[in-house]
Structure formats: C-alpha cells, structure tokens
C-alpha cells in the first residue's frame, strides 16, 4: 500500500513538452558524447544502422524466423542483470528498439559494435576478421545447444570481472554512483534537473498505481504489504540515443527508510518511442511503445523483463523499472586480440540464447540451416556478415568524422 501524507492532485490532461532550455542542452550532450569515439558514435546512432539496412544491396542477408529481437544490439546494451530473487545473468539490458523482426539484424549490429570497439582498442584489422568468425561461431553454438551451458562456453576474463563486480555491489555503490552521495535525496546537478510542477504531480500519481506498487515491492527481500513513499524525483539526463525523451529518476522508500534505515530504491521512468528497427509486416505487437518494450524484454531478457511495467504518464507511454546495484553495462574498449575473439563468441552466444528460447525445434533447425547455407567465404563466416560489417564500418567512420567536424565548427570562437 502507499503511504500518503497529503491529498494527491487530480490527474490533469495537460500535455508535457520538453522546455526549450532542456531540449537544447540535451542535444548538446548527445552531440558531445557521440564525438568522443567511433564506438560511442555507433552506440548513439541507431538510425544510421537502419538507414544502411534499408538501402543495403546485400541480398544474401538471411531472413530469420519471426521472433522478438533487441533491435539495437550493441555491446553497451548487454551486461549483468539481476532478477527479483537476486540471481544475476548476462542479458540484453536495453530493449527500446525491440520488435518482432529478423534476428540477423541483431547479429550484424553486434558485429558492428564489436568491430568499432576493436578499432578503438588500436588492434590490427586481422583481429576484426577473427572477431567476426568468433561472433558467427558463438551465435551458431547457442542455437545448436538451445542456449544451454556447454564445455565450449567459457566466460572471458572481462565477463568474469564484471560479474564479480555485480555480485559484490550493494545499495551503497548504487547511491554513490547515481545519487552522488548516501543521503536519501537526489542532488540536482548536470545530470539531475528540477521537475516541472505537472511532472511532480504525475509522478506522485504514478506511485499510487497498484501495478507500480507491486513492482516496487516485488523483490524477495521486501514485504508485499509494505508502505511505499516517494522521497524525491528529478528529470534524468541519461543515455545517448535516448536523450530528448522523457526520463525520470524517482527515489522511493519501502517501509519507512527514515525510521528503520532500510528499503530505499531508485526507480527509472523512461519514455517509450517508435522503434526504428523494422518489424515483420505479418506479426502482431503491442501498439503502445512502452508495452512493446516490456513484452520484448520478457521474451529476450527474463531477469529484466519481470522487473518492468508499462504505464501512461499524462499523454506519454513510459517504462518503469527499478535500478538494482547488480545491473551494469559492459565497457570493453582496451581489449587485446584474444579478449576480442573470446568476447565476440560469448556475447554472440548471449544473443543467440535470447533468440533460441523463442523457437521450437523445427524453427531452430531451419534457422541453423539458413545460416549455414553454402556461399562464397573469404573468412570462416558467411560473406553477408563480413560484407555487412565492412560496409557499416566504412559508413559510420565517414559519418563520425563529419559529426566531429560539425561539432568542432559549432564550438569554434571567432
């Protein structure tokens, strides 16, 4: 149940719009982030990938089964994720672009992200070819063993390290990183901005909803009948491709933290928008964007999907989830040659596991056959995969340099 200390305002129908000062600053932040490296540019520019796909002349790209795909499968969108029982697994951790579509899109997108990480690590070009071979092998292996653990699957050192970090993290770590301190308050700063009055009222209303209260109290360590109190909230300047969309951080107390010293949690409210990833035309998906994201997450990343809820926020569609200390993203720049190959195999397996859990045996075998179909190879991976990634690297390199040029010109003082 929710603890109420004052009468909550009635829901208004006023449309929330980004104030001009917000939008200008968000655009500036996004441009700066994307100028930092080619790897960051690829992560922040999903649209460029799908522009290429729409115009691609590579007719040999296979058309896979109609399953939920990530739609934006870069390395930053994979990492440790905890479930409500405290178990941790490497999963896809951002499903903004999820649709029912071609699983080959996830393979190519992940390959592009890994290839740019290789380039940012100053590794020779041959490592990119070896990495693509490992990517293909890891994805196929996931399909062949139905996503189950095998002797061939070993966690790379980078994955072992991030998993150890995730397992040892506590609320204190999350608070120090996200809240910039341990006081139960969100400190306004460059990343946390004050709310509009209409936003304050709507957030208070959101946390009275039974489904949101259930989400807050679902963790095994919490009492389902606990009081839920909103302590603080702020507009959250977070991410790269999502900058410009409504995003809120809400600090919530479960069962009187101020008195008992326990039960704080940080909730993330994020606007769902139309996916850029192409969907198959003959499939049915939720029309509401937040519901689409939640549905995709429950198929692709069960640990995360069970902790998400779609809500209406005034005239917008938002996804609500709690940020747990164990939820981390991968930072992979600075790899050596062996780490690049091991990581490609492992992350491709993670994506393959997310895909194959949606397939029956007939569909799985058919997809394996399609991926293995005979065609000319220059490396031990299909030509369509190699050519796609090479084309994408070329396009993104040129676009990245042009982005940097325009960013520099906009900040030149005469």
Coordinates of C-alpha atoms in Angstrom, one line a residue, residues 38-232:
X38 CA 33.7 5.9 -33.2
X39 CA 32.5 3.3 -30.7
X40 CA 30.4 5.9 -28.9
X41 CA 29.1 7.2 -32.2
X42 CA 27.9 3.8 -33.2
X43 CA 26.2 3.2 -29.9
X44 CA 24.4 6.5 -30.1
X45 CA 23.3 6.4 -33.7
X46 CA 20.9 3.5 -34.2
X47 CA 19.2 5.4 -37.1
X48 CA 22.4 5.3 -39.2
X49 CA 22.4 1.5 -39.0
X50 CA 18.8 1.2 -40.2
X51 CA 19.4 3.7 -42.9
X52 CA 22.1 1.4 -44.2
X53 CA 19.8 -1.7 -43.8
X54 CA 17.0 -0.1 -45.8
X55 CA 19.4 0.7 -48.7
X56 CA 21.6 -2.4 -48.4
X57 CA 22.2 -4.3 -51.7
X58 CA 23.3 -7.4 -49.8
X59 CA 20.5 -9.7 -51.0
X60 CA 22.1 -12.7 -49.2
X61 CA 21.3 -11.4 -45.7
X62 CA 19.1 -14.3 -44.4
X63 CA 15.5 -13.7 -43.3
X64 CA 15.2 -15.5 -40.0
X65 CA 12.1 -16.5 -38.0
X66 CA 9.6 -14.0 -36.6
X67 CA 10.9 -13.6 -33.0
X68 CA 11.5 -10.7 -30.7
X69 CA 14.9 -9.1 -31.4
X70 CA 16.8 -6.4 -29.5
X71 CA 16.8 -4.1 -32.4
X72 CA 19.8 -2.1 -31.0
X73 CA 22.2 -4.9 -30.1
X74 CA 25.4 -3.1 -29.4
X75 CA 27.8 -4.0 -26.6
X76 CA 26.7 -1.3 -24.2
X77 CA 23.2 -2.9 -24.3
X78 CA 24.5 -6.1 -22.8
X79 CA 25.7 -6.8 -19.3
X80 CA 24.8 -8.3 -15.9
X81 CA 21.2 -8.1 -14.9
X82 CA 19.6 -9.3 -11.6
X83 CA 16.1 -10.8 -11.2
X84 CA 13.8 -10.4 -8.3
X85 CA 15.4 -13.3 -6.4
X86 CA 18.8 -11.8 -6.7
X87 CA 20.2 -14.2 -9.4
X88 CA 22.5 -12.5 -11.9
X89 CA 22.9 -13.3 -15.6
X90 CA 24.4 -11.6 -18.7
X91 CA 21.5 -10.4 -20.7
X92 CA 20.3 -7.8 -23.1
X93 CA 19.7 -4.8 -20.9
X94 CA 18.1 -2.2 -23.1
X95 CA 15.1 -3.0 -25.3
X96 CA 13.9 0.4 -26.6
X97 CA 14.2 -0.8 -30.2
X98 CA 12.8 -4.3 -29.6
X99 CA 10.4 -5.6 -32.3
X100 CA 9.3 -8.9 -33.8
X101 CA 11.7 -9.0 -36.8
X102 CA 14.7 -10.6 -38.4
X103 CA 17.3 -12.0 -35.9
X104 CA 20.0 -11.4 -38.4
X105 CA 19.8 -7.7 -37.6
X106 CA 20.9 -8.3 -34.1
X107 CA 23.9 -10.3 -35.3
X108 CA 25.1 -7.6 -37.7
X109 CA 24.5 -4.8 -35.2
X110 CA 26.5 -6.6 -32.5
X111 CA 29.3 -7.3 -35.1
X112 CA 29.5 -3.6 -36.0
X113 CA 29.7 -2.6 -32.3
X114 CA 32.4 -5.2 -31.6
X115 CA 34.3 -4.1 -34.8
X116 CA 34.4 -0.4 -33.7
X117 CA 35.5 -1.5 -30.2
X118 CA 38.4 -3.3 -31.8
X119 CA 39.3 -0.2 -33.7
X120 CA 39.1 1.9 -30.6
X121 CA 41.5 -0.6 -28.9
X122 CA 44.1 0.0 -31.6
X123 CA 44.1 -3.6 -32.7
X124 CA 45.1 -4.7 -36.3
X125 CA 42.5 -5.3 -39.0
X126 CA 43.0 -9.0 -38.9
X127 CA 41.5 -9.1 -35.4
X128 CA 38.3 -7.8 -36.8
X129 CA 38.1 -10.7 -39.2
X130 CA 38.9 -13.2 -36.4
X131 CA 36.3 -11.5 -34.2
X132 CA 33.6 -11.9 -36.9
X133 CA 34.4 -15.6 -37.2
X134 CA 34.1 -15.9 -33.4
X135 CA 30.8 -13.9 -33.5
X136 CA 29.3 -16.3 -36.1
X137 CA 30.5 -19.4 -34.2
X138 CA 29.2 -18.2 -30.9
X139 CA 25.7 -17.5 -32.3
X140 CA 25.5 -20.8 -34.1
X141 CA 26.7 -22.6 -30.9
X142 CA 23.8 -21.1 -28.9
X143 CA 21.3 -22.3 -31.5
X144 CA 22.8 -25.8 -31.6
X145 CA 22.8 -26.3 -27.8
X146 CA 19.5 -24.5 -27.3
X147 CA 21.1 -21.8 -25.2
X148 CA 22.2 -24.2 -22.5
X149 CA 25.7 -24.1 -20.9
X150 CA 28.3 -26.2 -22.6
X151 CA 32.0 -27.1 -22.2
X152 CA 32.8 -24.9 -25.2
X153 CA 31.3 -21.8 -23.5
X154 CA 33.6 -20.1 -21.1
X155 CA 33.3 -16.6 -19.6
X156 CA 36.0 -14.3 -20.9
X157 CA 38.1 -12.5 -18.3
X158 CA 36.2 -9.3 -18.9
X159 CA 32.9 -11.0 -18.3
X160 CA 34.2 -12.7 -15.2
X161 CA 35.4 -9.4 -13.9
X162 CA 32.1 -7.6 -14.4
X163 CA 30.2 -10.5 -12.9
X164 CA 32.3 -10.3 -9.8
X165 CA 31.7 -6.6 -9.6
X166 CA 28.0 -7.1 -10.0
X167 CA 27.7 -9.8 -7.3
X168 CA 29.6 -7.6 -4.8
X169 CA 27.7 -4.4 -5.3
X170 CA 25.3 -3.0 -2.8
X171 CA 22.8 -0.2 -2.5
X172 CA 25.7 2.0 -1.2
X173 CA 27.5 1.6 -4.5
X174 CA 24.4 2.5 -6.5
X175 CA 23.7 5.5 -4.3
X176 CA 27.3 6.8 -4.6
X177 CA 27.2 6.5 -8.4
X178 CA 23.7 7.6 -9.2
X179 CA 22.8 9.9 -6.4
X180 CA 26.3 11.3 -5.7
X181 CA 26.0 10.5 -2.0
X182 CA 24.3 8.4 0.6
X183 CA 21.7 11.0 1.8
X184 CA 18.2 9.9 0.7
X185 CA 17.9 12.8 -1.7
X186 CA 18.5 13.4 -5.4
X187 CA 21.1 16.2 -5.7
X188 CA 20.3 18.5 -8.6
X189 CA 23.3 18.6 -10.9
X190 CA 24.3 18.4 -14.6
X191 CA 22.5 15.0 -14.8
X192 CA 19.6 15.6 -12.5
X193 CA 17.4 18.6 -13.3
X194 CA 14.3 20.0 -11.4
X195 CA 10.9 18.8 -12.4
X196 CA 8.0 20.9 -13.8
X197 CA 5.1 21.1 -11.3
X198 CA 2.9 19.0 -13.6
X199 CA 5.6 16.3 -13.6
X200 CA 5.8 16.3 -9.8
X201 CA 2.1 15.8 -9.6
X202 CA 2.1 13.0 -12.2
X203 CA 4.9 11.1 -10.5
X204 CA 3.1 11.2 -7.2
X205 CA 0.1 9.8 -9.0
X206 CA 2.1 7.0 -10.7
X207 CA 3.3 5.6 -7.4
X208 CA -0.2 5.2 -6.2
X209 CA -1.0 2.7 -9.0
X210 CA -1.3 -0.9 -7.7
X211 CA 0.8 -2.3 -10.5
X212 CA 3.7 0.1 -9.8
X213 CA 3.4 -0.6 -6.0
X214 CA 3.7 -4.3 -6.9
X215 CA 6.8 -3.6 -9.0
X216 CA 8.5 -1.7 -6.1
X217 CA 7.7 -4.4 -3.6
X218 CA 8.4 -7.5 -5.8
X219 CA 12.0 -8.1 -4.6
X220 CA 12.3 -11.2 -2.4
X221 CA 13.7 -9.1 0.4
X222 CA 10.6 -6.9 0.6
X223 CA 7.3 -7.3 2.2
X224 CA 4.5 -7.2 -0.4
X225 CA 2.3 -5.2 2.1
X226 CA 5.0 -2.6 2.7
X227 CA 4.3 1.2 2.6
X228 CA 5.7 2.9 -0.5
X229 CA 6.7 6.6 -0.2
X230 CA 8.1 8.9 -2.9
X231 CA 11.0 10.7 -1.3
X232 CA 12.4 12.7 -4.2

